[in-house]
Structure formats: C-alpha cells, structure tokens
Amino acid sequence: MRKASNDDNAWKALYHKDFTLEQDSVTPTNGWKAYYAATRAIVNINTEFFNIVRDKSLPAMSHFWLNADYVKCIHASGELFSCFGHDNQS
C-alpha cells in the first residue's frame, strides 16, 4: 500500500483528472504527490475565501484573514490592500 501511495505516476494522473492537462510539461521538484497536495490546498482555500465574499460575512472574513502587513488583497477596483481592517466596507 505504501508503494502505491508514493507512486508518482498515480499522483500525476490524479492531478490531471482533478485539475488540468495543461500542466503536462511541468516536472514538480518535490514530485506529483506534493504538487497535488499544494494545488488542492490552494483550490480549497480559494473556495473558502470566495464563499465568505459571496456570503458577505464580516465575522467569517475576520476569522479567515491573517491580519498582517505582508498579506495583500487586490480589490476588484485594482486597489491593493495590505490589511483586513483597512476597508471592511467593500
């Protein structure tokens, strides 16, 4: 079972099934298993973020958002914000 869970070709096939075939020329440095896990994490967090935006839930956003100066958000207007508290009206 361990050998199957670390089979790079299986992870590559799963990645292409779940995401896209456009990444076929990519050779991930840490293998397809890590690449799949990272992509899945990004997709999941993006889904959570946009669900919060859609629901217009300020409490959920304040729980989700890391309040640090290095965290950036690009508003639909193109304006760049660097902290959650900057403009929580939009």
mmCIF file of C-alpha atoms in Angstrom:
data_model
loop_
_atom_site.group_PDB
_atom_site.id
_atom_site.type_symbol
_atom_site.label_atom_id
_atom_site.label_comp_id
_atom_site.label_asym_id
_atom_site.label_seq_id
_atom_site.Cartn_x
_atom_site.Cartn_y
_atom_site.Cartn_z
ATOM 1 C CA MET A 1 0.000 0.000 0.000
ATOM 2 C CA ARG A 2 2.821 2.408 0.866
ATOM 3 C CA LYS A 3 4.412 1.922 -2.557
ATOM 4 C CA ALA A 4 1.122 2.730 -4.296
ATOM 5 C CA SER A 5 0.593 5.881 -2.222
ATOM 6 C CA ASN A 6 4.007 7.156 -3.293
ATOM 7 C CA ASP A 7 3.697 6.219 -6.986
ATOM 8 C CA ASP A 8 4.492 9.472 -8.797
ATOM 9 C CA ASN A 9 2.644 8.403 -11.958
ATOM 10 C CA ALA A 10 -0.537 7.761 -9.965
ATOM 11 C CA TRP A 11 -0.355 11.244 -8.417
ATOM 12 C CA LYS A 12 0.290 12.780 -11.848
ATOM 13 C CA ALA A 13 -2.790 11.012 -13.248
ATOM 14 C CA LEU A 14 -4.897 12.125 -10.279
ATOM 15 C CA TYR A 15 -3.660 15.710 -10.702
ATOM 16 C CA HIS A 16 -4.663 15.706 -14.381
ATOM 17 C CA LYS A 17 -8.057 14.175 -13.545
ATOM 18 C CA ASP A 18 -8.854 16.734 -10.828
ATOM 19 C CA PHE A 19 -7.260 19.865 -12.266
ATOM 20 C CA THR A 20 -5.913 20.238 -15.792
ATOM 21 C CA LEU A 21 -3.927 18.585 -18.542
ATOM 22 C CA GLU A 22 -2.202 21.894 -19.296
ATOM 23 C CA GLN A 23 0.457 21.122 -16.676
ATOM 24 C CA ASP A 24 1.746 18.100 -18.616
ATOM 25 C CA SER A 25 5.100 19.751 -19.342
ATOM 26 C CA VAL A 26 5.672 20.510 -15.637
ATOM 27 C CA THR A 27 8.109 18.370 -13.661
ATOM 28 C CA PRO A 28 7.482 19.188 -9.985
ATOM 29 C CA THR A 29 10.676 19.386 -7.932
ATOM 30 C CA ASN A 30 9.166 17.517 -4.988
ATOM 31 C CA GLY A 31 7.089 15.100 -7.071
ATOM 32 C CA TRP A 32 3.465 14.970 -8.144
ATOM 33 C CA LYS A 33 2.175 13.988 -4.685
ATOM 34 C CA ALA A 34 3.413 17.257 -3.146
ATOM 35 C CA TYR A 35 2.302 19.239 -6.217
ATOM 36 C CA TYR A 36 -1.178 17.716 -5.974
ATOM 37 C CA ALA A 37 -1.393 18.453 -2.234
ATOM 38 C CA ALA A 38 -0.307 22.078 -2.716
ATOM 39 C CA THR A 39 -2.728 22.642 -5.598
ATOM 40 C CA ARG A 40 -5.595 21.019 -3.674
ATOM 41 C CA ALA A 41 -4.848 23.252 -0.654
ATOM 42 C CA ILE A 42 -4.905 26.390 -2.837
ATOM 43 C CA VAL A 43 -8.163 25.381 -4.528
ATOM 44 C CA ASN A 44 -9.769 24.657 -1.145
ATOM 45 C CA ILE A 45 -8.666 27.943 0.428
ATOM 46 C CA ASN A 46 -9.783 29.934 -2.642
ATOM 47 C CA THR A 47 -13.184 28.254 -2.470
ATOM 48 C CA GLU A 48 -13.491 29.113 1.216
ATOM 49 C CA PHE A 49 -12.449 32.742 0.585
ATOM 50 C CA PHE A 50 -14.936 33.293 -2.242
ATOM 51 C CA ASN A 51 -17.734 31.627 -0.273
ATOM 52 C CA ILE A 52 -17.092 34.144 2.520
ATOM 53 C CA VAL A 53 -17.075 37.010 -0.006
ATOM 54 C CA ARG A 54 -20.303 35.737 -1.596
ATOM 55 C CA ASP A 55 -21.955 35.448 1.838
ATOM 56 C CA LYS A 56 -20.672 38.943 2.780
ATOM 57 C CA SER A 57 -19.784 37.620 6.224
ATOM 58 C CA LEU A 58 -17.514 40.047 8.054
ATOM 59 C CA PRO A 59 -17.154 37.735 11.095
ATOM 60 C CA ALA A 60 -16.120 34.841 8.846
ATOM 61 C CA MET A 61 -13.668 37.065 6.952
ATOM 62 C CA SER A 62 -12.097 38.375 10.156
ATOM 63 C CA HIS A 63 -11.627 34.750 11.270
ATOM 64 C CA PHE A 64 -10.224 33.717 7.876
ATOM 65 C CA TRP A 65 -7.951 36.685 7.150
ATOM 66 C CA LEU A 66 -4.412 36.847 8.535
ATOM 67 C CA ASN A 67 -4.111 40.394 9.845
ATOM 68 C CA ALA A 68 -0.506 41.178 8.903
ATOM 69 C CA ASP A 69 1.040 43.923 6.782
ATOM 70 C CA TYR A 70 2.585 41.464 4.316
ATOM 71 C CA VAL A 71 -0.820 39.935 3.443
ATOM 72 C CA LYS A 72 -2.136 41.538 0.254
ATOM 73 C CA CYS A 73 -5.550 41.638 -1.367
ATOM 74 C CA ILE A 74 -6.365 43.154 -4.737
ATOM 75 C CA HIS A 75 -9.819 44.737 -4.739
ATOM 76 C CA ALA A 76 -11.951 44.464 -7.880
ATOM 77 C CA SER A 77 -11.174 48.160 -8.488
ATOM 78 C CA GLY A 78 -7.486 47.246 -8.773
ATOM 79 C CA GLU A 79 -6.658 48.893 -5.456
ATOM 80 C CA LEU A 80 -4.197 46.953 -3.273
ATOM 81 C CA PHE A 81 -4.948 46.483 0.422
ATOM 82 C CA SER A 82 -2.417 45.229 2.923
ATOM 83 C CA CYS A 83 -4.561 44.515 5.976
ATOM 84 C CA PHE A 84 -8.085 43.338 6.759
ATOM 85 C CA GLY A 85 -9.054 46.395 8.799
ATOM 86 C CA HIS A 86 -8.159 48.866 6.026
ATOM 87 C CA ASP A 87 -11.545 48.847 4.310
ATOM 88 C CA ASN A 88 -14.059 46.343 5.526
ATOM 89 C CA GLN A 89 -16.971 48.076 3.804
ATOM 90 C CA SER A 90 -16.266 46.591 0.342
#
